[in-house]
């Protein structure tokens, strides 16, 4: 049974208010807290000595989902978990991950998740990963996710990477290799405040003809927080790639965008865009003229920006 704090964390990172339909694996404080498999989606504990699970999705599986959220509610837990997803051909599935850390103690709590996706031909995967932290202890809340994506021909992966709030330190690394006709879309949404530090590194190799990627980051940095966004796209054949960083800075925050475009073929079309700055004064004035306070106007602008 999950307690109220743990259920609250599941709601924050996986939008769950109870046990979901379909396949799921709950991990709480380093232990399995619940699991369900279906006829088409199997979840098994790793047998190679590493902590984690293998998720195998049969060919032709459609309109099914798998939830694998992680919750840490005890101070001082530090773990590295390896989860491998084997998605068959001609699938259409939703995968919901994410980690919530509730730390009211004096020791740091840390979850490092390594997720590897092997996506079959002509398959479509929507992947949602949310991070959230809370608690009034002095211990830090640390999350360092590593995501590897290997897409076969004509596959489509849509990734939503969200850091809601309360994470003191995160270093996200995402690497992908795309075969012919494959597409990967990434939407990152990030909020930092206080003295938090967040680094996001994306490296996408467009290896197959007609492959494409779109990596978009929307972020808000407040107080003394720092963010670094690195996007490297390698075009090895006729392909298209686009990376974009839009960030709002407030107070004394600091944001850095680092592009790297490597066109190894004359028909590789690669683009990088970045816009970093404070909220425009005319936006605030317009909303304040409708009766909002400055703080309310800022909150409304930020809320719309991060959607």
XYZ file of C-alpha atoms in Angstrom:
307
model
C 0.000 0.000 0.000
C 1.213 3.483 -0.843
C 0.876 6.247 1.751
C -0.579 9.683 1.065
C 2.762 11.299 0.287
C 3.671 8.567 -2.190
C 0.286 8.774 -3.902
C 0.667 12.552 -4.147
C 4.041 12.092 -5.843
C 2.553 9.609 -8.319
C -0.106 12.152 -9.197
C 2.534 14.822 -9.824
C 4.837 12.755 -12.057
C 2.414 10.358 -13.754
C -1.038 11.967 -13.415
C -2.173 8.879 -11.527
C -4.928 8.965 -8.915
C -5.004 5.225 -8.496
C -3.903 2.028 -10.202
C -3.795 2.579 -13.990
C -5.256 0.326 -16.626
C -2.793 -1.740 -18.604
C 0.807 -2.557 -17.772
C 2.606 -0.824 -14.928
C 5.539 -1.055 -12.541
C 5.720 1.118 -9.421
C 9.098 1.603 -7.731
C 9.061 3.196 -4.267
C 12.147 3.806 -2.128
C 14.240 1.350 -4.111
C 11.730 -1.515 -4.072
C 8.993 -2.842 -6.346
C 5.644 -1.593 -5.045
C 3.340 -2.977 -7.715
C 3.387 -4.559 -11.158
C 0.959 -5.662 -13.827
C 1.561 -7.138 -17.259
C -0.813 -7.655 -20.181
C -1.068 -10.071 -23.072
C 0.978 -7.685 -25.218
C 3.244 -5.925 -22.726
C 5.529 -7.897 -20.439
C 7.563 -6.417 -17.589
C 10.324 -8.485 -16.009
C 12.984 -7.804 -13.386
C 16.476 -7.725 -14.847
C 18.573 -10.847 -14.394
C 21.987 -9.412 -15.311
C 22.755 -8.095 -11.841
C 21.624 -4.539 -12.570
C 18.695 -2.928 -10.825
C 15.791 -2.340 -13.190
C 13.306 -3.912 -15.568
C 12.899 -5.078 -19.162
C 9.690 -4.043 -20.935
C 8.832 -6.047 -24.053
C 6.004 -4.916 -26.321
C 4.779 -7.372 -28.948
C 4.557 -6.597 -32.660
C 1.307 -4.876 -33.628
C 0.416 -3.652 -30.128
C -1.802 -0.584 -30.414
C -3.676 1.740 -28.062
C -1.978 0.374 -24.963
C 0.106 2.053 -22.278
C 2.728 1.247 -19.675
C 3.424 3.302 -16.544
C 6.758 2.995 -14.719
C 6.944 5.865 -12.176
C 9.515 6.077 -9.385
C 9.011 7.688 -5.968
C 11.568 8.417 -3.253
C 9.991 9.505 0.025
C 12.835 8.591 2.400
C 15.854 10.845 2.820
C 19.292 9.486 1.892
C 18.312 7.010 -0.844
C 20.680 6.974 -3.833
C 20.073 4.568 -6.697
C 20.801 3.897 -10.347
C 18.131 1.997 -12.273
C 18.337 0.527 -15.791
C 15.118 0.117 -17.791
C 15.146 -1.293 -21.337
C 12.157 -0.996 -23.679
C 11.852 -3.363 -26.627
C 9.056 -2.092 -28.867
C 8.088 -4.436 -31.709
C 7.136 -3.514 -35.261
C 3.886 -1.699 -36.140
C 3.087 -0.621 -32.585
C 1.350 2.482 -31.243
C 1.888 2.831 -27.489
C 2.239 5.356 -24.667
C 4.983 5.051 -22.057
C 4.773 7.153 -18.888
C 7.810 7.338 -16.626
C 8.998 10.071 -14.248
C 10.361 10.403 -10.746
C 9.205 12.309 -7.698
C 11.428 12.945 -4.664
C 9.985 13.971 -1.297
C 12.908 14.826 0.983
C 12.307 16.165 4.468
C 15.637 14.965 5.868
C 19.222 16.188 5.943
C 20.686 13.655 3.530
C 20.630 13.962 -0.258
C 18.198 11.776 -2.192
C 19.161 10.807 -5.737
C 17.651 8.783 -8.564
C 19.626 8.136 -11.751
C 17.573 6.367 -14.400
C 19.056 4.896 -17.576
C 16.319 4.234 -20.156
C 17.067 2.551 -23.479
C 14.453 2.355 -26.226
C 14.675 -0.064 -29.141
C 11.817 0.956 -31.430
C 10.755 -1.368 -34.243
C 9.858 -0.566 -37.829
C 6.815 1.607 -38.437
C 6.104 1.924 -34.714
C 4.889 5.003 -32.880
C 5.839 5.726 -29.276
C 4.760 8.611 -27.076
C 7.038 8.899 -24.045
C 6.306 11.178 -21.072
C 8.890 11.736 -18.337
C 8.175 14.178 -15.514
C 10.434 15.132 -12.612
C 9.266 16.737 -9.393
C 10.732 17.486 -5.987
C 9.409 18.710 -2.662
C 10.133 18.603 1.061
C 11.457 21.026 3.671
C 14.625 19.133 4.617
C 18.165 20.315 3.990
C 18.954 17.266 1.858
C 19.056 17.834 -1.893
C 16.785 16.280 -4.497
C 18.935 15.044 -7.407
C 17.867 13.475 -10.705
C 20.245 12.455 -13.504
C 18.345 10.727 -16.330
C 20.068 9.105 -19.303
C 17.909 8.250 -22.323
C 19.075 6.286 -25.365
C 16.812 5.857 -28.391
C 17.447 3.494 -31.312
C 14.803 3.818 -34.012
C 14.322 1.499 -36.945
C 12.920 2.535 -40.331
C 9.792 4.718 -40.444
C 9.350 4.775 -36.678
C 8.099 7.825 -34.775
C 9.011 8.815 -31.224
C 7.426 11.782 -29.436
C 9.133 12.617 -26.130
C 7.836 15.010 -23.488
C 10.527 15.798 -20.908
C 9.255 17.916 -18.008
C 10.862 19.208 -14.828
C 8.011 20.713 -12.839
C 9.829 22.174 -9.824
C 11.764 21.342 -6.682
C 14.741 19.519 -8.252
C 18.019 20.892 -6.883
C 20.325 19.353 -9.465
C 19.751 17.525 -12.721
C 21.950 16.479 -15.628
C 19.885 15.041 -18.457
C 21.597 13.210 -21.314
C 19.593 12.068 -24.338
C 21.144 10.254 -27.312
C 19.378 8.927 -30.376
C 20.157 7.117 -33.623
C 17.565 7.223 -36.386
C 17.270 4.904 -39.380
C 15.659 5.639 -42.751
C 12.410 7.616 -42.524
C 12.448 7.719 -38.716
C 11.333 10.803 -36.788
C 12.023 11.903 -33.212
C 10.264 14.894 -31.630
C 11.359 16.235 -28.232
C 9.518 18.844 -26.178
C 11.403 19.809 -23.027
C 9.776 22.016 -20.374
C 11.885 23.140 -17.451
C 11.539 25.379 -14.402
C 14.399 26.196 -12.024
C 14.469 28.473 -8.990
C 16.572 29.184 -5.936
C 20.110 27.885 -6.456
C 19.066 24.971 -8.643
C 21.235 23.785 -11.534
C 19.932 21.998 -14.646
C 21.861 20.742 -17.673
C 20.230 19.158 -20.724
C 22.361 17.495 -23.392
C 20.832 16.131 -26.605
C 22.718 14.303 -29.346
C 20.737 13.031 -32.331
C 22.363 11.141 -35.191
C 20.300 11.154 -38.367
C 21.739 8.067 -40.032
C 18.993 7.051 -42.474
C 17.785 8.846 -45.573
C 14.724 10.959 -44.860
C 15.137 10.817 -41.077
C 14.277 13.935 -39.075
C 14.274 15.424 -35.604
C 12.852 18.443 -33.804
C 14.294 19.204 -30.337
C 12.528 22.090 -28.589
C 13.224 23.407 -25.105
C 11.030 25.895 -23.231
C 12.373 26.973 -19.872
C 12.094 29.530 -17.093
C 15.034 30.290 -14.799
C 14.373 32.262 -11.614
C 16.345 33.534 -8.606
C 20.003 32.392 -8.782
C 19.392 29.213 -10.767
C 21.466 28.114 -13.750
C 20.533 26.220 -16.910
C 22.599 24.816 -19.764
C 21.032 23.501 -22.971
C 23.272 21.623 -25.426
C 21.883 20.332 -28.713
C 23.992 18.393 -31.185
C 22.456 17.133 -34.429
C 24.521 15.050 -36.826
C 23.221 14.666 -40.376
C 24.863 11.697 -42.041
C 22.648 11.621 -45.143
C 19.741 13.512 -46.730
C 17.796 14.452 -43.596
C 16.388 17.373 -41.621
C 17.056 18.501 -38.086
C 15.909 21.426 -35.956
C 16.857 22.453 -32.411
C 15.323 25.364 -30.533
C 15.893 26.884 -27.097
C 13.483 29.508 -25.757
C 14.180 30.646 -22.209
C 12.811 33.304 -19.875
C 15.328 34.596 -17.329
C 14.294 36.348 -14.136
C 16.102 37.844 -11.141
C 19.804 36.806 -11.312
C 19.355 33.543 -13.200
C 21.747 32.384 -15.929
C 20.944 30.406 -19.096
C 23.371 29.113 -21.746
C 22.412 27.561 -25.104
C 25.137 25.595 -26.923
C 24.372 24.465 -30.490
C 26.310 21.925 -32.540
C 25.247 21.135 -36.089
C 27.310 18.622 -38.062
C 26.230 18.195 -41.696
C 28.125 15.237 -43.140
C 26.044 15.168 -46.306
C 25.319 17.966 -48.772
C 21.584 17.224 -48.439
C 21.495 17.424 -44.655
C 19.361 20.435 -43.633
C 20.075 21.433 -40.032
C 18.805 24.480 -38.119
C 19.352 25.845 -34.592
C 17.419 28.702 -32.986
C 17.745 30.292 -29.565
C 15.975 33.119 -27.761
C 16.890 33.999 -24.168
C 15.645 37.048 -22.289
C 13.364 38.544 -19.688
C 9.600 38.895 -19.938
C 8.742 41.777 -22.246
C 7.452 44.826 -20.409
C 4.570 45.353 -22.807
C 3.289 41.859 -22.019
C 3.128 42.706 -18.314
C 1.508 46.071 -18.941
C -1.174 44.530 -21.149
C -2.162 41.957 -18.516
C -1.930 44.427 -15.632
C -4.318 46.711 -17.514
C -6.879 43.926 -17.146
C -6.626 44.089 -13.367
C -3.845 41.602 -12.637
C -1.018 42.375 -10.252
C 2.534 42.195 -11.608
C 3.072 38.828 -9.905
C -0.195 37.464 -11.318
C 0.725 38.729 -14.791
C 4.141 37.069 -14.588
C 2.565 33.786 -13.471
C 0.106 33.841 -16.373
C 2.835 34.522 -18.940
C 5.060 31.770 -17.551
C 2.177 29.301 -17.396
C 1.329 29.863 -21.049
C 4.982 29.778 -22.106
C 5.613 26.367 -20.538
C 2.512 24.678 -21.947
